[in-house]
C-alpha cells in the first residue's frame, strides 16, 4: 500500500440521534458519509426560516461519520422539531438530485444508459451475493 492509499474502516454506526434537551435541538450522526452530504443538508436546512442553526462537522478525516447539528425556532405552538427539519431537508435534497439527474439525462442520453447499466449490475451483484450466502448455508 502506498502512502496515498488510506483504508478507512466502515463506521461503527449508520445513524445515531444525540441530544437530551428539547426536541427542537438535536445532533444527527450519519455513518459512512462526509462533507458532501453534510454540507448539502446544512445548506438546505439553513435556508429554512424555521431553522435557527444548522451546522455540520467531520470529527476526523479517518473517521467515516458526519455530525449534523440542528436547532429549530422555539416558542411556537406545534414548532418544527429538529428531526422533522432533517426529514424535510433529506426529501428536498432527494428531489433536487432527481431533478438534476433528469435534466442531465435529457441533455446527455449516455448518462441515462450508464445509470441503467449500473442499476442492472447492482441488482446482479446483490443476486449473486444472495446465492453465495445460500450456498454457504
mmCIF file of N, CA, C and O in Angstrom, residues 15-108:
data_model
loop_
_atom_site.group_PDB
_atom_site.id
_atom_site.type_symbol
_atom_site.label_atom_id
_atom_site.label_comp_id
_atom_site.label_asym_id
_atom_site.label_seq_id
_atom_site.Cartn_x
_atom_site.Cartn_y
_atom_site.Cartn_z
ATOM 1 N N UNK A 15 -26.429 5.365 11.821
ATOM 2 C CA UNK A 15 -27.190 6.553 12.207
ATOM 3 C C UNK A 15 -27.343 6.575 13.716
ATOM 4 O O UNK A 15 -27.613 5.548 14.339
ATOM 5 N N UNK A 16 -27.172 7.759 14.284
ATOM 6 C CA UNK A 16 -27.351 7.916 15.724
ATOM 7 C C UNK A 16 -27.937 9.300 15.984
ATOM 8 O O UNK A 16 -27.514 10.285 15.373
ATOM 9 N N UNK A 17 -28.897 9.373 16.879
ATOM 10 C CA UNK A 17 -29.519 10.633 17.260
ATOM 11 C C UNK A 17 -28.995 11.017 18.633
ATOM 12 O O UNK A 17 -29.078 10.220 19.571
ATOM 13 N N UNK A 18 -28.452 12.230 18.729
ATOM 14 C CA UNK A 18 -27.903 12.685 20.011
ATOM 15 C C UNK A 18 -28.623 13.948 20.460
ATOM 16 O O UNK A 18 -28.962 14.798 19.657
ATOM 17 N N UNK A 19 -28.793 14.071 21.753
ATOM 18 C CA UNK A 19 -29.425 15.252 22.333
ATOM 19 C C UNK A 19 -30.487 14.848 23.323
ATOM 20 O O UNK A 19 -31.282 13.958 23.063
ATOM 21 N N UNK A 20 -30.484 15.518 24.475
ATOM 22 C CA UNK A 20 -31.446 15.168 25.522
ATOM 23 C C UNK A 20 -32.354 16.318 25.898
ATOM 24 O O UNK A 20 -33.249 16.144 26.696
ATOM 25 N N UNK A 21 -32.133 17.474 25.326
ATOM 26 C CA UNK A 21 -32.948 18.648 25.657
ATOM 27 C C UNK A 21 -34.250 18.654 24.889
ATOM 28 O O UNK A 21 -34.818 17.608 24.575
ATOM 29 N N UNK A 22 -34.720 19.843 24.569
ATOM 30 C CA UNK A 22 -35.976 19.946 23.825
ATOM 31 C C UNK A 22 -35.845 19.313 22.437
ATOM 32 O O UNK A 22 -34.747 19.265 21.881
ATOM 33 N N UNK A 23 -36.951 18.854 21.864
ATOM 34 C CA UNK A 23 -36.886 18.181 20.555
ATOM 35 C C UNK A 23 -36.521 19.109 19.399
ATOM 36 O O UNK A 23 -36.325 18.661 18.284
ATOM 37 N N UNK A 24 -36.391 20.394 19.691
ATOM 38 C CA UNK A 24 -36.007 21.346 18.649
ATOM 39 C C UNK A 24 -34.495 21.459 18.488
ATOM 40 O O UNK A 24 -34.021 22.217 17.650
ATOM 41 N N UNK A 25 -33.748 20.688 19.254
ATOM 42 C CA UNK A 25 -32.281 20.752 19.210
ATOM 43 C C UNK A 25 -31.695 19.348 19.260
ATOM 44 O O UNK A 25 -31.809 18.657 20.268
ATOM 45 N N UNK A 26 -31.067 18.937 18.161
ATOM 46 C CA UNK A 26 -30.507 17.583 18.080
ATOM 47 C C UNK A 26 -29.251 17.570 17.216
ATOM 48 O O UNK A 26 -29.057 18.420 16.350
ATOM 49 N N UNK A 27 -28.439 16.537 17.444
ATOM 50 C CA UNK A 27 -27.288 16.249 16.591
ATOM 51 C C UNK A 27 -27.524 14.881 15.967
ATOM 52 O O UNK A 27 -27.859 13.917 16.660
ATOM 53 N N UNK A 28 -27.342 14.805 14.664
ATOM 54 C CA UNK A 28 -27.529 13.567 13.912
ATOM 55 C C UNK A 28 -26.160 13.081 13.463
ATOM 56 O O UNK A 28 -25.427 13.821 12.806
ATOM 57 N N UNK A 29 -25.820 11.861 13.825
ATOM 58 C CA UNK A 29 -24.550 11.266 13.412
ATOM 59 C C UNK A 29 -24.868 10.290 12.288
ATOM 60 O O UNK A 29 -25.630 9.341 12.473
ATOM 61 N N UNK A 30 -24.284 10.546 11.120
ATOM 62 C CA UNK A 30 -24.559 9.733 9.934
ATOM 63 C C UNK A 30 -23.268 9.026 9.542
ATOM 64 O O UNK A 30 -22.258 9.671 9.259
ATOM 65 N N UNK A 31 -23.317 7.690 9.543
ATOM 66 C CA UNK A 31 -22.128 6.902 9.258
ATOM 67 C C UNK A 31 -21.849 6.748 7.771
ATOM 68 O O UNK A 31 -22.745 6.838 6.930
ATOM 69 N N UNK A 32 -20.595 6.530 7.443
ATOM 70 C CA UNK A 32 -20.109 6.321 6.081
ATOM 71 C C UNK A 32 -20.462 7.479 5.155
ATOM 72 O O UNK A 32 -20.760 7.277 3.975
ATOM 73 N N UNK A 33 -20.430 8.686 5.682
ATOM 74 C CA UNK A 33 -20.658 9.894 4.899
ATOM 75 C C UNK A 33 -19.581 10.910 5.239
ATOM 76 O O UNK A 33 -18.820 10.737 6.186
ATOM 77 N N UNK A 34 -19.540 11.997 4.451
ATOM 78 C CA UNK A 34 -18.512 13.005 4.660
ATOM 79 C C UNK A 34 -19.062 14.391 4.357
ATOM 80 O O UNK A 34 -20.256 14.620 4.431
ATOM 81 N N UNK A 35 -18.168 15.314 3.990
ATOM 82 C CA UNK A 35 -18.552 16.703 3.742
ATOM 83 C C UNK A 35 -19.609 16.836 2.646
ATOM 84 O O UNK A 35 -20.414 17.775 2.675
ATOM 85 N N UNK A 36 -19.618 15.942 1.681
ATOM 86 C CA UNK A 36 -20.554 16.052 0.563
ATOM 87 C C UNK A 36 -21.995 16.076 1.074
ATOM 88 O O UNK A 36 -22.758 16.989 0.760
ATOM 89 N N UNK A 37 -22.369 15.095 1.852
ATOM 90 C CA UNK A 37 -23.731 15.042 2.385
ATOM 91 C C UNK A 37 -23.941 16.078 3.485
ATOM 92 O O UNK A 37 -24.973 16.748 3.529
ATOM 93 N N UNK A 38 -22.966 16.221 4.367
ATOM 94 C CA UNK A 38 -23.103 17.160 5.478
ATOM 95 C C UNK A 38 -23.368 18.584 5.013
ATOM 96 O O UNK A 38 -24.278 19.261 5.504
ATOM 97 N N UNK A 39 -22.588 19.053 4.041
ATOM 98 C CA UNK A 39 -22.756 20.422 3.569
ATOM 99 C C UNK A 39 -24.062 20.591 2.797
ATOM 100 O O UNK A 39 -24.720 21.625 2.902
ATOM 101 N N UNK A 40 -24.458 19.589 2.026
ATOM 102 C CA UNK A 40 -25.709 19.677 1.269
ATOM 103 C C UNK A 40 -26.908 19.785 2.215
ATOM 104 O O UNK A 40 -27.784 20.636 2.019
ATOM 105 N N UNK A 41 -26.953 18.948 3.238
ATOM 106 C CA UNK A 41 -28.066 19.005 4.198
ATOM 107 C C UNK A 41 -28.031 20.321 4.977
ATOM 108 O O UNK A 41 -29.066 20.955 5.182
ATOM 109 N N UNK A 42 -26.846 20.740 5.396
ATOM 110 C CA UNK A 42 -26.717 22.011 6.120
ATOM 111 C C UNK A 42 -27.247 23.167 5.278
ATOM 112 O O UNK A 42 -27.983 24.025 5.755
ATOM 113 N N UNK A 43 -26.890 23.189 4.000
ATOM 114 C CA UNK A 43 -27.314 24.271 3.113
ATOM 115 C C UNK A 43 -28.843 24.331 3.004
ATOM 116 O O UNK A 43 -29.435 25.412 3.069
ATOM 117 N N UNK A 44 -29.477 23.188 2.840
ATOM 118 C CA UNK A 44 -30.936 23.157 2.731
ATOM 119 C C UNK A 44 -31.574 23.578 4.054
ATOM 120 O O UNK A 44 -32.524 24.367 4.076
ATOM 121 N N UNK A 45 -31.038 23.095 5.166
ATOM 122 C CA UNK A 45 -31.594 23.445 6.473
ATOM 123 C C UNK A 45 -31.484 24.943 6.752
ATOM 124 O O UNK A 45 -32.429 25.564 7.238
ATOM 125 N N UNK A 46 -30.345 25.522 6.449
ATOM 126 C CA UNK A 46 -30.116 26.926 6.801
ATOM 127 C C UNK A 46 -30.999 27.855 5.965
ATOM 128 O O UNK A 46 -31.250 28.994 6.356
ATOM 129 N N UNK A 47 -31.507 27.369 4.831
ATOM 130 C CA UNK A 47 -32.407 28.171 4.004
ATOM 131 C C UNK A 47 -33.865 28.050 4.439
ATOM 132 O O UNK A 47 -34.732 28.671 3.832
ATOM 133 N N UNK A 48 -34.128 27.278 5.470
ATOM 134 C CA UNK A 48 -35.473 27.126 6.020
ATOM 135 C C UNK A 48 -35.632 28.148 7.144
ATOM 136 O O UNK A 48 -34.859 28.153 8.107
ATOM 137 N N UNK A 49 -36.623 29.026 7.029
ATOM 138 C CA UNK A 49 -36.838 30.077 8.021
ATOM 139 C C UNK A 49 -37.158 29.521 9.411
ATOM 140 O O UNK A 49 -36.990 30.218 10.417
ATOM 141 N N UNK A 50 -37.606 28.277 9.487
ATOM 142 C CA UNK A 50 -37.944 27.672 10.773
ATOM 143 C C UNK A 50 -36.740 27.079 11.480
ATOM 144 O O UNK A 50 -36.850 26.579 12.596
ATOM 145 N N UNK A 51 -35.563 27.165 10.856
ATOM 146 C CA UNK A 51 -34.338 26.624 11.441
ATOM 147 C C UNK A 51 -33.468 27.778 11.931
ATOM 148 O O UNK A 51 -33.117 28.671 11.162
ATOM 149 N N UNK A 52 -33.146 27.767 13.235
ATOM 150 C CA UNK A 52 -32.285 28.798 13.820
ATOM 151 C C UNK A 52 -30.819 28.544 13.503
ATOM 152 O O UNK A 52 -30.064 29.475 13.240
ATOM 153 N N UNK A 53 -30.409 27.293 13.575
ATOM 154 C CA UNK A 53 -29.000 26.954 13.371
ATOM 155 C C UNK A 53 -28.901 25.599 12.690
ATOM 156 O O UNK A 53 -29.634 24.675 13.016
ATOM 157 N N UNK A 54 -27.984 25.501 11.757
ATOM 158 C CA UNK A 54 -27.654 24.218 11.139
ATOM 159 C C UNK A 54 -26.166 24.239 10.835
ATOM 160 O O UNK A 54 -25.648 25.191 10.249
ATOM 161 N N UNK A 55 -25.486 23.207 11.256
ATOM 162 C CA UNK A 55 -24.060 23.096 11.000
ATOM 163 C C UNK A 55 -23.674 21.637 10.937
ATOM 164 O O UNK A 55 -24.446 20.756 11.325
ATOM 165 N N UNK A 56 -22.490 21.385 10.435
ATOM 166 C CA UNK A 56 -22.023 20.003 10.378
ATOM 167 C C UNK A 56 -20.529 19.978 10.615
ATOM 168 O O UNK A 56 -19.839 20.997 10.468
ATOM 169 N N UNK A 57 -20.024 18.821 10.977
ATOM 170 C CA UNK A 57 -18.580 18.633 11.093
ATOM 171 C C UNK A 57 -18.251 17.169 10.833
ATOM 172 O O UNK A 57 -19.091 16.284 10.995
ATOM 173 N N UNK A 58 -17.035 16.963 10.387
ATOM 174 C CA UNK A 58 -16.469 15.623 10.275
ATOM 175 C C UNK A 58 -15.398 15.586 11.357
ATOM 176 O O UNK A 58 -14.396 16.282 11.247
ATOM 177 N N UNK A 59 -15.629 14.820 12.438
ATOM 178 C CA UNK A 59 -14.725 14.878 13.589
ATOM 179 C C UNK A 59 -13.262 14.623 13.252
ATOM 180 O O UNK A 59 -12.393 15.290 13.785
ATOM 181 N N UNK A 60 -13.008 13.674 12.357
ATOM 182 C CA UNK A 60 -11.630 13.349 11.980
ATOM 183 C C UNK A 60 -11.653 12.734 10.588
ATOM 184 O O UNK A 60 -12.558 11.948 10.277
ATOM 185 N N UNK A 61 -10.674 13.066 9.736
ATOM 186 C CA UNK A 61 -10.684 12.533 8.362
ATOM 187 C C UNK A 61 -10.684 11.006 8.276
ATOM 188 O O UNK A 61 -11.202 10.443 7.325
ATOM 189 N N UNK A 62 -10.133 10.342 9.272
ATOM 190 C CA UNK A 62 -10.109 8.880 9.216
ATOM 191 C C UNK A 62 -11.341 8.245 9.854
ATOM 192 O O UNK A 62 -11.464 7.028 9.899
ATOM 193 N N UNK A 63 -12.248 9.079 10.362
ATOM 194 C CA UNK A 63 -13.491 8.582 10.960
ATOM 195 C C UNK A 63 -14.621 8.852 9.971
ATOM 196 O O UNK A 63 -14.966 10.007 9.719
ATOM 197 N N UNK A 64 -15.216 7.809 9.391
ATOM 198 C CA UNK A 64 -16.192 7.997 8.314
ATOM 199 C C UNK A 64 -17.598 8.361 8.795
ATOM 200 O O UNK A 64 -18.562 7.670 8.530
ATOM 201 N N UNK A 65 -17.703 9.466 9.544
ATOM 202 C CA UNK A 65 -19.004 9.933 10.006
ATOM 203 C C UNK A 65 -19.084 11.444 9.850
ATOM 204 O O UNK A 65 -18.071 12.142 9.843
ATOM 205 N N UNK A 66 -20.307 11.921 9.732
ATOM 206 C CA UNK A 66 -20.559 13.360 9.721
ATOM 207 C C UNK A 66 -21.592 13.641 10.805
ATOM 208 O O UNK A 66 -22.520 12.863 11.006
ATOM 209 N N UNK A 67 -21.378 14.729 11.550
ATOM 210 C CA UNK A 67 -22.308 15.154 12.587
ATOM 211 C C UNK A 67 -23.050 16.374 12.057
ATOM 212 O O UNK A 67 -22.425 17.361 11.668
ATOM 213 N N UNK A 68 -24.379 16.320 12.062
ATOM 214 C CA UNK A 68 -25.207 17.440 11.624
ATOM 215 C C UNK A 68 -25.971 17.951 12.837
ATOM 216 O O UNK A 68 -26.735 17.202 13.454
ATOM 217 N N UNK A 69 -25.743 19.216 13.176
ATOM 218 C CA UNK A 69 -26.401 19.837 14.336
ATOM 219 C C UNK A 69 -27.534 20.725 13.840
ATOM 220 O O UNK A 69 -27.337 21.536 12.934
ATOM 221 N N UNK A 70 -28.720 20.585 14.438
ATOM 222 C CA UNK A 70 -29.893 21.349 14.012
ATOM 223 C C UNK A 70 -30.604 21.916 15.237
ATOM 224 O O UNK A 70 -30.837 21.199 16.209
ATOM 225 N N UNK A 71 -30.929 23.208 15.157
ATOM 226 C CA UNK A 71 -31.756 23.852 16.173
ATOM 227 C C UNK A 71 -32.846 24.623 15.435
ATOM 228 O O UNK A 71 -32.549 25.453 14.575
ATOM 229 N N UNK A 72 -34.085 24.325 15.782
ATOM 230 C CA UNK A 72 -35.211 24.981 15.116
ATOM 231 C C UNK A 72 -35.788 26.073 16.011
ATOM 232 O O UNK A 72 -35.498 26.133 17.204
ATOM 233 N N UNK A 73 -36.609 26.920 15.410
ATOM 234 C CA UNK A 73 -37.246 28.030 16.122
ATOM 235 C C UNK A 73 -38.145 27.465 17.209
ATOM 236 O O UNK A 73 -38.914 26.537 16.979
ATOM 237 N N UNK A 74 -38.037 28.026 18.402
ATOM 238 C CA UNK A 74 -38.853 27.561 19.528
ATOM 239 C C UNK A 74 -39.894 28.615 19.886
ATOM 240 O O UNK A 74 -39.836 29.742 19.426
ATOM 241 N N UNK A 75 -40.820 28.243 20.723
ATOM 242 C CA UNK A 75 -41.807 29.187 21.234
ATOM 243 C C UNK A 75 -43.139 29.131 20.516
ATOM 244 O O UNK A 75 -44.123 29.644 21.019
ATOM 245 N N UNK A 76 -43.196 28.531 19.368
ATOM 246 C CA UNK A 76 -44.464 28.438 18.642
ATOM 247 C C UNK A 76 -45.195 27.168 19.063
ATOM 248 O O UNK A 76 -44.568 26.152 19.356
ATOM 249 N N UNK A 77 -46.503 27.243 19.062
ATOM 250 C CA UNK A 77 -47.303 26.043 19.299
ATOM 251 C C UNK A 77 -47.100 25.109 18.114
ATOM 252 O O UNK A 77 -47.237 25.532 16.964
ATOM 253 N N UNK A 78 -46.741 23.871 18.352
ATOM 254 C CA UNK A 78 -46.502 22.923 17.263
ATOM 255 C C UNK A 78 -45.256 23.253 16.464
ATOM 256 O O UNK A 78 -45.242 23.124 15.244
ATOM 257 N N UNK A 79 -44.214 23.706 17.144
ATOM 258 C CA UNK A 79 -42.968 24.076 16.468
ATOM 259 C C UNK A 79 -42.355 22.867 15.759
ATOM 260 O O UNK A 79 -42.543 21.719 16.170
ATOM 261 N N UNK A 80 -41.627 23.133 14.712
ATOM 262 C CA UNK A 80 -40.940 22.098 13.947
ATOM 263 C C UNK A 80 -39.831 21.489 14.802
ATOM 264 O O UNK A 80 -39.020 22.209 15.386
ATOM 265 N N UNK A 81 -39.793 20.170 14.903
ATOM 266 C CA UNK A 81 -38.714 19.523 15.649
ATOM 267 C C UNK A 81 -37.489 19.395 14.743
ATOM 268 O O UNK A 81 -37.590 19.489 13.516
ATOM 269 N N UNK A 82 -36.349 19.177 15.357
ATOM 270 C CA UNK A 82 -35.115 19.009 14.592
ATOM 271 C C UNK A 82 -35.208 17.791 13.676
ATOM 272 O O UNK A 82 -34.749 17.828 12.531
ATOM 273 N N UNK A 83 -35.823 16.727 14.154
ATOM 274 C CA UNK A 83 -35.969 15.511 13.347
ATOM 275 C C UNK A 83 -36.840 15.780 12.125
ATOM 276 O O UNK A 83 -36.503 15.354 11.015
ATOM 277 N N UNK A 84 -37.940 16.491 12.313
ATOM 278 C CA UNK A 84 -38.802 16.835 11.181
ATOM 279 C C UNK A 84 -38.063 17.699 10.172
ATOM 280 O O UNK A 84 -38.210 17.525 8.961
ATOM 281 N N UNK A 85 -37.254 18.635 10.669
ATOM 282 C CA UNK A 85 -36.493 19.516 9.780
ATOM 283 C C UNK A 85 -35.504 18.716 8.930
ATOM 284 O O UNK A 85 -35.373 18.958 7.725
ATOM 285 N N UNK A 86 -34.827 17.749 9.537
ATOM 286 C CA UNK A 86 -33.861 16.936 8.789
ATOM 287 C C UNK A 86 -34.581 16.047 7.782
ATOM 288 O O UNK A 86 -34.118 15.887 6.650
ATOM 289 N N UNK A 87 -35.724 15.481 8.168
ATOM 290 C CA UNK A 87 -36.501 14.670 7.218
ATOM 291 C C UNK A 87 -36.899 15.494 6.005
ATOM 292 O O UNK A 87 -36.782 15.049 4.863
ATOM 293 N N UNK A 88 -37.396 16.708 6.245
ATOM 294 C CA UNK A 88 -37.776 17.585 5.141
ATOM 295 C C UNK A 88 -36.571 17.949 4.281
ATOM 296 O O UNK A 88 -36.661 17.994 3.051
ATOM 297 N N UNK A 89 -35.427 18.209 4.920
ATOM 298 C CA UNK A 89 -34.217 18.554 4.180
ATOM 299 C C UNK A 89 -33.762 17.384 3.311
ATOM 300 O O UNK A 89 -33.350 17.585 2.156
ATOM 301 N N UNK A 90 -33.852 16.178 3.823
ATOM 302 C CA UNK A 90 -33.467 14.996 3.040
ATOM 303 C C UNK A 90 -34.401 14.802 1.847
ATOM 304 O O UNK A 90 -33.943 14.479 0.743
ATOM 305 N N UNK A 91 -35.689 15.026 2.046
ATOM 306 C CA UNK A 91 -36.650 14.920 0.941
ATOM 307 C C UNK A 91 -36.354 15.972 -0.121
ATOM 308 O O UNK A 91 -36.357 15.685 -1.320
ATOM 309 N N UNK A 92 -36.069 17.199 0.311
ATOM 310 C CA UNK A 92 -35.731 18.275 -0.621
ATOM 311 C C UNK A 92 -34.465 17.941 -1.395
ATOM 312 O O UNK A 92 -34.412 18.119 -2.623
ATOM 313 N N UNK A 93 -33.460 17.435 -0.693
ATOM 314 C CA UNK A 93 -32.205 17.071 -1.355
ATOM 315 C C UNK A 93 -32.426 15.961 -2.375
ATOM 316 O O UNK A 93 -31.895 16.013 -3.492
ATOM 317 N N UNK A 94 -33.230 14.972 -2.023
ATOM 318 C CA UNK A 94 -33.534 13.890 -2.956
ATOM 319 C C UNK A 94 -34.238 14.426 -4.201
ATOM 320 O O UNK A 94 -33.889 14.058 -5.334
ATOM 321 N N UNK A 95 -35.194 15.321 -4.008
ATOM 322 C CA UNK A 95 -35.912 15.910 -5.139
ATOM 323 C C UNK A 95 -34.980 16.735 -6.025
ATOM 324 O O UNK A 95 -35.080 16.692 -7.256
ATOM 325 N N UNK A 96 -34.067 17.480 -5.414
ATOM 326 C CA UNK A 96 -33.118 18.279 -6.184
ATOM 327 C C UNK A 96 -32.188 17.374 -6.998
ATOM 328 O O UNK A 96 -31.914 17.657 -8.165
ATOM 329 N N UNK A 97 -31.726 16.294 -6.395
ATOM 330 C CA UNK A 97 -30.846 15.354 -7.113
ATOM 331 C C UNK A 97 -31.582 14.699 -8.274
ATOM 332 O O UNK A 97 -31.016 14.556 -9.367
ATOM 333 N N UNK A 98 -32.837 14.300 -8.050
ATOM 334 C CA UNK A 98 -33.639 13.706 -9.123
ATOM 335 C C UNK A 98 -33.821 14.689 -10.273
ATOM 336 O O UNK A 98 -33.741 14.314 -11.447
ATOM 337 N N UNK A 99 -34.066 15.966 -9.952
ATOM 338 C CA UNK A 99 -34.238 16.989 -10.985
ATOM 339 C C UNK A 99 -32.963 17.156 -11.808
ATOM 340 O O UNK A 99 -33.000 17.160 -13.039
ATOM 341 N N UNK A 100 -31.833 17.289 -11.119
ATOM 342 C CA UNK A 100 -30.554 17.480 -11.822
ATOM 343 C C UNK A 100 -30.235 16.267 -12.691
ATOM 344 O O UNK A 100 -29.826 16.411 -13.850
ATOM 345 N N UNK A 101 -30.436 15.072 -12.164
ATOM 346 C CA UNK A 101 -30.177 13.862 -12.930
ATOM 347 C C UNK A 101 -31.093 13.798 -14.154
ATOM 348 O O UNK A 101 -30.649 13.452 -15.257
ATOM 349 N N UNK A 102 -32.360 14.150 -13.981
ATOM 350 C CA UNK A 102 -33.297 14.159 -15.111
ATOM 351 C C UNK A 102 -32.871 15.129 -16.197
ATOM 352 O O UNK A 102 -32.902 14.804 -17.393
ATOM 353 N N UNK A 103 -32.453 16.328 -15.809
ATOM 354 C CA UNK A 103 -32.004 17.322 -16.791
ATOM 355 C C UNK A 103 -30.721 16.859 -17.487
ATOM 356 O O UNK A 103 -30.556 17.039 -18.688
ATOM 357 N N UNK A 104 -29.835 16.242 -16.736
ATOM 358 C CA UNK A 104 -28.586 15.729 -17.305
ATOM 359 C C UNK A 104 -28.862 14.602 -18.290
ATOM 360 O O UNK A 104 -28.265 14.551 -19.377
ATOM 361 N N UNK A 105 -29.792 13.725 -17.941
ATOM 362 C CA UNK A 105 -30.132 12.620 -18.842
ATOM 363 C C UNK A 105 -30.819 13.115 -20.111
ATOM 364 O O UNK A 105 -30.681 12.508 -21.169
ATOM 365 N N UNK A 106 -31.573 14.219 -20.027
ATOM 366 C CA UNK A 106 -32.171 14.808 -21.233
ATOM 367 C C UNK A 106 -31.084 15.346 -22.156
ATOM 368 O O UNK A 106 -31.142 15.166 -23.368
ATOM 369 N N UNK A 107 -30.093 16.014 -21.577
ATOM 370 C CA UNK A 107 -29.030 16.628 -22.368
ATOM 371 C C UNK A 107 -28.029 15.598 -22.889
ATOM 372 O O UNK A 107 -27.503 15.745 -23.989
ATOM 373 N N UNK A 108 -27.776 14.569 -22.096
ATOM 374 C CA UNK A 108 -26.784 13.550 -22.458
ATOM 375 C C UNK A 108 -27.388 12.160 -22.276
ATOM 376 O O UNK A 108 -27.315 11.582 -21.192
#
